[in-house]
Amino acid sequence: MTTDVMTRPAVLILLGPPGAGKGTQARVLEENFGLVQLSTGDLLRAAVAAGTEAGKAAKAVMEAGGLVSDEIVINILRDRLAEPDCAKGVILDGFPRTTVQAEALDGLLAENGQKINAAISLEVDDAAMVTRISGRYTCAGCGEGYHDSFKQPAVDGKCDKCGGEKMTRRADDNAETVASRLEAYHEQTAPLIAYYDGKGALKKIDAMGDIAAISGGLAKIVTDVTS
Ligand code: AMP
């Protein structure tokens, strides 16, 4: 008996360097397609804040802009994927970041008869990433992302989505750490573009333009690969 792919929950990966817009676009896809955004960065920041063993081990590495060990990240992702809401389909933002993680993901999905629908590479110029990252901030209440130059709330300091008035900036969003994060991306994550291309699962999108235009292009890709 063959399983109808239409009935399988979608699994999409957003690839791209820090600042490419993975988190912003994942939130749009979450809203428009009913998918669940899984950000290993968010999961790790929550683990650091909660003071778990994984969080304690990850903290210094994250502050330095390096990659947390595959073992820690894979365990965190495995646990999150097992939660019931992920049955709606997921959009992975910031995972996988190494070939070991990509292979682990293939294995985890295979256990449930699943595989990824697509890995979508957000194509950007590195030079613009430092400006993008250093201007960004987030609503502490709902996680909506903003930017000093590219996406300001309608009322200064007040979240458009939830009305919250507490905005936060990430500790690792500074020029020095961003340089390390970009280096980690090119050395360890960029090879995944070839990995997914080899599996026929790679899609690319120019992610240098306007946020809404990129969302529109992504929506077409997602519709295409999930129908
Ligand atoms: P992000 O929020 O995706 O920019 O991730 C913030 C930081 O968390 C990264 O700079 C890494 O230190 C760590 N991190 C997030 N996801 C991963 C991952 N898949 N593998 C290793 N480290 C990760």
PDB file of C-alpha atoms and ligand atoms in Angstrom:
ATOM      1  CA  MET A   1       0.000   0.000   0.000  1.00  0.00           C
ATOM      2  CA  THR A   2       1.316   3.455  -0.786  1.00  0.00           C
ATOM      3  CA  THR A   3       0.855   6.367   1.566  1.00  0.00           C
ATOM      4  CA  ASP A   4      -0.760   9.414   0.048  1.00  0.00           C
ATOM      5  CA  VAL A   5       1.780  12.247   0.329  1.00  0.00           C
ATOM      6  CA  MET A   6      -1.103  14.740   0.667  1.00  0.00           C
ATOM      7  CA  THR A   7      -2.012  13.242   4.038  1.00  0.00           C
ATOM      8  CA  ARG A   8       1.511  13.475   5.411  1.00  0.00           C
ATOM      9  CA  PRO A   9       2.397  16.492   7.496  1.00  0.00           C
ATOM     10  CA  ALA A  10       4.623  18.848   5.531  1.00  0.00           C
ATOM     11  CA  VAL A  11       8.261  19.224   6.558  1.00  0.00           C
ATOM     12  CA  LEU A  12       9.980  22.290   5.178  1.00  0.00           C
ATOM     13  CA  ILE A  13      13.454  23.577   5.894  1.00  0.00           C
ATOM     14  CA  LEU A  14      14.545  27.199   5.594  1.00  0.00           C
ATOM     15  CA  LEU A  15      18.268  27.469   4.879  1.00  0.00           C
ATOM     16  CA  GLY A  16      20.254  30.672   4.921  1.00  0.00           C
ATOM     17  CA  PRO A  17      22.818  32.641   6.918  1.00  0.00           C
ATOM     18  CA  PRO A  18      21.924  34.567  10.074  1.00  0.00           C
ATOM     19  CA  GLY A  19      19.899  37.607   9.051  1.00  0.00           C
ATOM     20  CA  ALA A  20      18.520  36.028   5.864  1.00  0.00           C
ATOM     21  CA  GLY A  21      14.981  36.295   7.241  1.00  0.00           C
ATOM     22  CA  LYS A  22      14.345  32.656   8.169  1.00  0.00           C
ATOM     23  CA  GLY A  23      12.520  33.528  11.395  1.00  0.00           C
ATOM     24  CA  THR A  24      10.457  36.299   9.810  1.00  0.00           C
ATOM     25  CA  GLN A  25       9.409  34.152   6.887  1.00  0.00           C
ATOM     26  CA  ALA A  26       8.796  31.068   9.043  1.00  0.00           C
ATOM     27  CA  ARG A  27       6.298  33.082  11.080  1.00  0.00           C
ATOM     28  CA  VAL A  28       4.481  34.141   7.903  1.00  0.00           C
ATOM     29  CA  LEU A  29       4.342  30.535   6.691  1.00  0.00           C
ATOM     30  CA  GLU A  30       3.113  29.444  10.096  1.00  0.00           C
ATOM     31  CA  GLU A  31       0.205  31.865   9.838  1.00  0.00           C
ATOM     32  CA  ASN A  32      -0.646  31.247   6.196  1.00  0.00           C
ATOM     33  CA  PHE A  33      -0.202  27.478   5.993  1.00  0.00           C
ATOM     34  CA  GLY A  34      -0.969  26.370   9.572  1.00  0.00           C
ATOM     35  CA  LEU A  35       2.529  24.950   9.941  1.00  0.00           C
ATOM     36  CA  VAL A  36       4.454  24.991  13.204  1.00  0.00           C
ATOM     37  CA  GLN A  37       7.676  27.007  13.229  1.00  0.00           C
ATOM     38  CA  LEU A  38      10.506  25.081  14.891  1.00  0.00           C
ATOM     39  CA  SER A  39      13.475  27.315  15.607  1.00  0.00           C
ATOM     40  CA  THR A  40      16.365  25.541  17.317  1.00  0.00           C
ATOM     41  CA  GLY A  41      17.729  29.001  18.200  1.00  0.00           C
ATOM     42  CA  ASP A  42      14.500  29.758  20.106  1.00  0.00           C
ATOM     43  CA  LEU A  43      14.510  26.310  21.733  1.00  0.00           C
ATOM     44  CA  LEU A  44      18.139  26.782  22.808  1.00  0.00           C
ATOM     45  CA  ARG A  45      17.495  30.308  24.134  1.00  0.00           C
ATOM     46  CA  ALA A  46      14.589  28.875  26.165  1.00  0.00           C
ATOM     47  CA  ALA A  47      16.889  26.129  27.496  1.00  0.00           C
ATOM     48  CA  VAL A  48      19.498  28.757  28.472  1.00  0.00           C
ATOM     49  CA  ALA A  49      16.823  30.867  30.207  1.00  0.00           C
ATOM     50  CA  ALA A  50      15.478  27.806  32.038  1.00  0.00           C
ATOM     51  CA  GLY A  51      18.991  26.825  33.139  1.00  0.00           C
ATOM     52  CA  THR A  52      18.696  23.210  31.917  1.00  0.00           C
ATOM     53  CA  GLU A  53      21.838  21.092  31.458  1.00  0.00           C
ATOM     54  CA  ALA A  54      21.592  21.576  27.688  1.00  0.00           C
ATOM     55  CA  GLY A  55      21.138  25.300  28.183  1.00  0.00           C
ATOM     56  CA  LYS A  56      24.190  25.526  30.451  1.00  0.00           C
ATOM     57  CA  ALA A  57      26.297  23.704  27.873  1.00  0.00           C
ATOM     58  CA  ALA A  58      24.982  25.843  24.985  1.00  0.00           C
ATOM     59  CA  LYS A  59      25.221  29.307  26.536  1.00  0.00           C
ATOM     60  CA  ALA A  60      28.896  30.145  25.993  1.00  0.00           C
ATOM     61  CA  VAL A  61      28.927  28.671  22.482  1.00  0.00           C
ATOM     62  CA  MET A  62      25.922  30.767  21.494  1.00  0.00           C
ATOM     63  CA  GLU A  63      27.454  33.910  22.952  1.00  0.00           C
ATOM     64  CA  ALA A  64      30.591  33.295  20.890  1.00  0.00           C
ATOM     65  CA  GLY A  65      28.585  32.745  17.691  1.00  0.00           C
ATOM     66  CA  GLY A  66      29.606  29.100  17.289  1.00  0.00           C
ATOM     67  CA  LEU A  67      27.434  26.057  16.742  1.00  0.00           C
ATOM     68  CA  VAL A  68      26.091  24.105  19.696  1.00  0.00           C
ATOM     69  CA  SER A  69      26.962  20.380  19.599  1.00  0.00           C
ATOM     70  CA  ASP A  70      24.983  18.204  17.219  1.00  0.00           C
ATOM     71  CA  GLU A  71      24.032  15.908  20.091  1.00  0.00           C
ATOM     72  CA  ILE A  72      22.391  18.663  22.143  1.00  0.00           C
ATOM     73  CA  VAL A  73      20.555  20.206  19.203  1.00  0.00           C
ATOM     74  CA  ILE A  74      19.333  16.899  17.783  1.00  0.00           C
ATOM     75  CA  ASN A  75      17.986  15.863  21.209  1.00  0.00           C
ATOM     76  CA  ILE A  76      16.155  19.168  21.611  1.00  0.00           C
ATOM     77  CA  LEU A  77      14.677  18.926  18.130  1.00  0.00           C
ATOM     78  CA  ARG A  78      13.680  15.257  18.542  1.00  0.00           C
ATOM     79  CA  ASP A  79      11.747  16.086  21.727  1.00  0.00           C
ATOM     80  CA  ARG A  80      10.016  19.078  20.119  1.00  0.00           C
ATOM     81  CA  LEU A  81       9.079  17.124  16.988  1.00  0.00           C
ATOM     82  CA  ALA A  82       7.374  14.505  19.157  1.00  0.00           C
ATOM     83  CA  GLU A  83       4.926  17.086  20.539  1.00  0.00           C
ATOM     84  CA  PRO A  84       1.382  16.723  19.169  1.00  0.00           C
ATOM     85  CA  ASP A  85       1.136  20.126  17.460  1.00  0.00           C
ATOM     86  CA  CYS A  86       3.906  19.100  15.034  1.00  0.00           C
ATOM     87  CA  ALA A  87       1.426  16.734  13.394  1.00  0.00           C
ATOM     88  CA  LYS A  88       0.144  19.858  11.559  1.00  0.00           C
ATOM     89  CA  GLY A  89       3.433  20.026   9.662  1.00  0.00           C
ATOM     90  CA  VAL A  90       6.579  21.938  10.497  1.00  0.00           C
ATOM     91  CA  ILE A  91       8.833  24.595   9.150  1.00  0.00           C
ATOM     92  CA  LEU A  92      12.373  24.211  10.408  1.00  0.00           C
ATOM     93  CA  ASP A  93      14.181  27.482  10.980  1.00  0.00           C
ATOM     94  CA  GLY A  94      17.859  27.135  11.851  1.00  0.00           C
ATOM     95  CA  PHE A  95      17.948  23.333  11.719  1.00  0.00           C
ATOM     96  CA  PRO A  96      19.737  21.427  10.282  1.00  0.00           C
ATOM     97  CA  ARG A  97      22.984  23.397  10.412  1.00  0.00           C
ATOM     98  CA  THR A  98      25.427  20.521   9.824  1.00  0.00           C
ATOM     99  CA  THR A  99      25.464  17.395   7.674  1.00  0.00           C
ATOM    100  CA  VAL A 100      25.251  15.269  10.849  1.00  0.00           C
ATOM    101  CA  GLN A 101      22.034  17.110  11.778  1.00  0.00           C
ATOM    102  CA  ALA A 102      20.624  16.714   8.262  1.00  0.00           C
ATOM    103  CA  GLU A 103      21.236  12.960   8.354  1.00  0.00           C
ATOM    104  CA  ALA A 104      19.738  12.726  11.848  1.00  0.00           C
ATOM    105  CA  LEU A 105      16.642  14.566  10.611  1.00  0.00           C
ATOM    106  CA  ASP A 106      16.267  12.164   7.681  1.00  0.00           C
ATOM    107  CA  GLY A 107      16.432   9.296  10.188  1.00  0.00           C
ATOM    108  CA  LEU A 108      13.916  10.851  12.596  1.00  0.00           C
ATOM    109  CA  LEU A 109      11.442  11.473   9.792  1.00  0.00           C
ATOM    110  CA  ALA A 110      11.934   8.013   8.290  1.00  0.00           C
ATOM    111  CA  GLU A 111      10.910   6.486  11.629  1.00  0.00           C
ATOM    112  CA  ASN A 112       7.455   8.007  10.976  1.00  0.00           C
ATOM    113  CA  GLY A 113       7.379   7.286   7.253  1.00  0.00           C
ATOM    114  CA  GLN A 114       8.033  10.958   6.522  1.00  0.00           C
ATOM    115  CA  LYS A 115      10.550  12.914   4.507  1.00  0.00           C
ATOM    116  CA  ILE A 116      11.139  16.563   3.824  1.00  0.00           C
ATOM    117  CA  ASN A 117       9.060  18.300   1.155  1.00  0.00           C
ATOM    118  CA  ALA A 118      11.766  20.861   0.385  1.00  0.00           C
ATOM    119  CA  ALA A 119      14.788  22.712   1.701  1.00  0.00           C
ATOM    120  CA  ILE A 120      14.416  26.328   0.653  1.00  0.00           C
ATOM    121  CA  SER A 121      17.594  28.366   0.493  1.00  0.00           C
ATOM    122  CA  LEU A 122      17.142  32.095   1.168  1.00  0.00           C
ATOM    123  CA  GLU A 123      19.780  33.637  -1.093  1.00  0.00           C
ATOM    124  CA  VAL A 124      21.302  36.838   0.314  1.00  0.00           C
ATOM    125  CA  ASP A 125      24.496  38.901   0.201  1.00  0.00           C
ATOM    126  CA  ASP A 126      26.638  38.491   3.302  1.00  0.00           C
ATOM    127  CA  ALA A 127      27.528  42.170   3.297  1.00  0.00           C
ATOM    128  CA  ALA A 128      23.923  43.151   4.029  1.00  0.00           C
ATOM    129  CA  MET A 129      23.522  40.695   6.902  1.00  0.00           C
ATOM    130  CA  VAL A 130      25.380  42.720   9.527  1.00  0.00           C
ATOM    131  CA  THR A 131      23.059  45.717   8.947  1.00  0.00           C
ATOM    132  CA  ARG A 132      20.006  43.484   8.979  1.00  0.00           C
ATOM    133  CA  ILE A 133      21.006  41.745  12.193  1.00  0.00           C
ATOM    134  CA  SER A 134      22.242  44.736  14.125  1.00  0.00           C
ATOM    135  CA  GLY A 135      18.952  46.601  13.622  1.00  0.00           C
ATOM    136  CA  ARG A 136      16.565  43.862  14.610  1.00  0.00           C
ATOM    137  CA  TYR A 137      14.484  43.437  17.752  1.00  0.00           C
ATOM    138  CA  THR A 138      11.565  41.327  18.900  1.00  0.00           C
ATOM    139  CA  CYS A 139       8.384  41.768  20.884  1.00  0.00           C
ATOM    140  CA  ALA A 140       8.979  40.028  24.229  1.00  0.00           C
ATOM    141  CA  GLY A 141       5.289  39.143  24.414  1.00  0.00           C
ATOM    142  CA  CYS A 142       4.579  37.392  21.114  1.00  0.00           C
ATOM    143  CA  GLY A 143       7.947  37.107  19.368  1.00  0.00           C
ATOM    144  CA  GLU A 144       7.030  39.301  16.398  1.00  0.00           C
ATOM    145  CA  GLY A 145      10.210  40.594  14.776  1.00  0.00           C
ATOM    146  CA  TYR A 146      10.937  44.239  13.914  1.00  0.00           C
ATOM    147  CA  HIS A 147      13.838  46.205  12.455  1.00  0.00           C
ATOM    148  CA  ASP A 148      15.077  49.762  13.026  1.00  0.00           C
ATOM    149  CA  SER A 149      15.135  50.431   9.264  1.00  0.00           C
ATOM    150  CA  PHE A 150      13.081  47.768   7.478  1.00  0.00           C
ATOM    151  CA  LYS A 151      10.078  46.950   9.657  1.00  0.00           C
ATOM    152  CA  GLN A 152       8.977  49.355  12.368  1.00  0.00           C
ATOM    153  CA  PRO A 153       5.767  48.962  14.371  1.00  0.00           C
ATOM    154  CA  ALA A 154       2.985  51.434  13.457  1.00  0.00           C
ATOM    155  CA  VAL A 155       3.310  52.989  16.926  1.00  0.00           C
ATOM    156  CA  ASP A 156       6.895  53.310  18.096  1.00  0.00           C
ATOM    157  CA  GLY A 157       7.693  50.736  20.807  1.00  0.00           C
ATOM    158  CA  LYS A 158       4.279  49.028  20.607  1.00  0.00           C
ATOM    159  CA  CYS A 159       3.847  45.618  18.957  1.00  0.00           C
ATOM    160  CA  ASP A 160       1.446  45.624  15.988  1.00  0.00           C
ATOM    161  CA  LYS A 161       0.458  42.025  16.708  1.00  0.00           C
ATOM    162  CA  CYS A 162      -0.183  41.873  20.456  1.00  0.00           C
ATOM    163  CA  GLY A 163       0.076  45.469  21.677  1.00  0.00           C
ATOM    164  CA  GLY A 164       3.003  44.545  23.954  1.00  0.00           C
ATOM    165  CA  GLU A 165       5.399  47.343  24.823  1.00  0.00           C
ATOM    166  CA  LYS A 166       8.478  45.351  25.817  1.00  0.00           C
ATOM    167  CA  MET A 167      10.931  44.842  22.976  1.00  0.00           C
ATOM    168  CA  THR A 168      14.120  42.790  23.281  1.00  0.00           C
ATOM    169  CA  ARG A 169      17.363  42.558  21.309  1.00  0.00           C
ATOM    170  CA  ARG A 170      19.355  39.326  21.199  1.00  0.00           C
ATOM    171  CA  ALA A 171      22.706  39.278  23.011  1.00  0.00           C
ATOM    172  CA  ASP A 172      24.379  37.649  19.989  1.00  0.00           C
ATOM    173  CA  ASP A 173      23.117  40.271  17.514  1.00  0.00           C
ATOM    174  CA  ASN A 174      26.297  42.365  17.657  1.00  0.00           C
ATOM    175  CA  ALA A 175      28.823  42.909  14.855  1.00  0.00           C
ATOM    176  CA  GLU A 176      31.578  40.757  16.389  1.00  0.00           C
ATOM    177  CA  THR A 177      29.392  37.712  17.062  1.00  0.00           C
ATOM    178  CA  VAL A 178      27.646  38.092  13.714  1.00  0.00           C
ATOM    179  CA  ALA A 179      31.032  37.679  11.973  1.00  0.00           C
ATOM    180  CA  SER A 180      31.542  34.343  13.786  1.00  0.00           C
ATOM    181  CA  ARG A 181      27.997  33.256  13.013  1.00  0.00           C
ATOM    182  CA  LEU A 182      28.464  33.982   9.312  1.00  0.00           C
ATOM    183  CA  GLU A 183      31.732  32.039   9.349  1.00  0.00           C
ATOM    184  CA  ALA A 184      30.008  29.074  11.021  1.00  0.00           C
ATOM    185  CA  TYR A 185      27.298  29.256   8.378  1.00  0.00           C
ATOM    186  CA  HIS A 186      29.720  29.144   5.449  1.00  0.00           C
ATOM    187  CA  GLU A 187      31.904  26.413   6.921  1.00  0.00           C
ATOM    188  CA  GLN A 188      29.295  24.094   8.362  1.00  0.00           C
ATOM    189  CA  THR A 189      25.819  24.906   7.031  1.00  0.00           C
ATOM    190  CA  ALA A 190      26.294  26.048   3.411  1.00  0.00           C
ATOM    191  CA  PRO A 191      27.342  22.485   2.375  1.00  0.00           C
ATOM    192  CA  LEU A 192      23.716  21.487   3.057  1.00  0.00           C
ATOM    193  CA  ILE A 193      22.705  23.322  -0.117  1.00  0.00           C
ATOM    194  CA  ALA A 194      24.543  20.659  -2.128  1.00  0.00           C
ATOM    195  CA  TYR A 195      23.252  17.936   0.222  1.00  0.00           C
ATOM    196  CA  TYR A 196      19.604  18.799  -0.510  1.00  0.00           C
ATOM    197  CA  ASP A 197      20.277  19.522  -4.163  1.00  0.00           C
ATOM    198  CA  GLY A 198      21.629  15.974  -4.438  1.00  0.00           C
ATOM    199  CA  LYS A 199      18.321  14.692  -3.058  1.00  0.00           C
ATOM    200  CA  GLY A 200      16.314  16.773  -5.515  1.00  0.00           C
ATOM    201  CA  ALA A 201      14.769  18.685  -2.601  1.00  0.00           C
ATOM    202  CA  LEU A 202      16.452  22.085  -3.002  1.00  0.00           C
ATOM    203  CA  LYS A 203      14.561  25.265  -3.878  1.00  0.00           C
ATOM    204  CA  LYS A 204      16.139  28.710  -3.999  1.00  0.00           C
ATOM    205  CA  ILE A 205      14.628  32.136  -3.517  1.00  0.00           C
ATOM    206  CA  ASP A 206      16.184  35.604  -3.823  1.00  0.00           C
ATOM    207  CA  ALA A 207      15.779  36.942  -0.285  1.00  0.00           C
ATOM    208  CA  MET A 208      17.324  40.403  -0.737  1.00  0.00           C
ATOM    209  CA  GLY A 209      14.088  42.224  -1.563  1.00  0.00           C
ATOM    210  CA  ASP A 210      11.041  43.418   0.274  1.00  0.00           C
ATOM    211  CA  ILE A 211       9.719  41.118   3.044  1.00  0.00           C
ATOM    212  CA  ALA A 212       6.207  40.823   1.567  1.00  0.00           C
ATOM    213  CA  ALA A 213       7.533  40.041  -1.928  1.00  0.00           C
ATOM    214  CA  ILE A 214       9.750  37.271  -0.530  1.00  0.00           C
ATOM    215  CA  SER A 215       6.771  35.878   1.434  1.00  0.00           C
ATOM    216  CA  GLY A 216       4.794  35.775  -1.810  1.00  0.00           C
ATOM    217  CA  GLY A 217       7.543  33.854  -3.602  1.00  0.00           C
ATOM    218  CA  LEU A 218       7.882  31.456  -0.691  1.00  0.00           C
ATOM    219  CA  ALA A 219       4.139  30.836  -0.570  1.00  0.00           C
ATOM    220  CA  LYS A 220       4.248  29.723  -4.214  1.00  0.00           C
ATOM    221  CA  ILE A 221       7.099  27.314  -3.503  1.00  0.00           C
ATOM    222  CA  VAL A 222       5.379  25.909  -0.412  1.00  0.00           C
ATOM    223  CA  THR A 223       2.084  25.458  -2.255  1.00  0.00           C
ATOM    224  CA  ASP A 224       3.952  23.696  -5.034  1.00  0.00           C
ATOM    225  CA  VAL A 225       5.899  21.288  -2.826  1.00  0.00           C
ATOM    226  CA  THR A 226       3.015  20.424  -0.495  1.00  0.00           C
ATOM    227  CA  SER A 227       0.299  19.762  -3.063  1.00  0.00           C
TER     228      SER A 227
HETATM  229  P1  AMP B   1      19.475  31.364  15.542  1.00  0.00           P
HETATM  230  O1  AMP B   1      18.398  31.875  16.449  1.00  0.00           O
HETATM  231  O2  AMP B   1      18.993  30.339  14.572  1.00  0.00           O
HETATM  232  O3  AMP B   1      20.264  32.472  14.897  1.00  0.00           O
HETATM  233  O4  AMP B   1      20.512  30.586  16.498  1.00  0.00           O
HETATM  234  C1  AMP B   1      21.201  31.260  17.524  1.00  0.00           C
HETATM  235  C2  AMP B   1      22.373  30.412  17.988  1.00  0.00           C
HETATM  236  O5  AMP B   1      21.893  29.164  18.516  1.00  0.00           O
HETATM  237  C3  AMP B   1      23.356  30.024  16.884  1.00  0.00           C
HETATM  238  O6  AMP B   1      24.322  31.029  16.644  1.00  0.00           O
HETATM  239  C4  AMP B   1      23.962  28.753  17.486  1.00  0.00           C
HETATM  240  O7  AMP B   1      24.903  29.057  18.492  1.00  0.00           O
HETATM  241  C5  AMP B   1      22.765  28.097  18.155  1.00  0.00           C
HETATM  242  N1  AMP B   1      22.032  27.193  17.244  1.00  0.00           N
HETATM  243  C6  AMP B   1      20.761  27.350  16.766  1.00  0.00           C
HETATM  244  N2  AMP B   1      20.412  26.321  15.984  1.00  0.00           N
HETATM  245  C7  AMP B   1      21.487  25.507  15.934  1.00  0.00           C
HETATM  246  C8  AMP B   1      21.762  24.282  15.275  1.00  0.00           C
HETATM  247  N3  AMP B   1      20.846  23.698  14.461  1.00  0.00           N
HETATM  248  N4  AMP B   1      22.980  23.714  15.469  1.00  0.00           N
HETATM  249  C9  AMP B   1      23.905  24.281  16.271  1.00  0.00           C
HETATM  250  N5  AMP B   1      23.723  25.437  16.920  1.00  0.00           N
HETATM  251  C10 AMP B   1      22.517  26.055  16.762  1.00  0.00           C
END
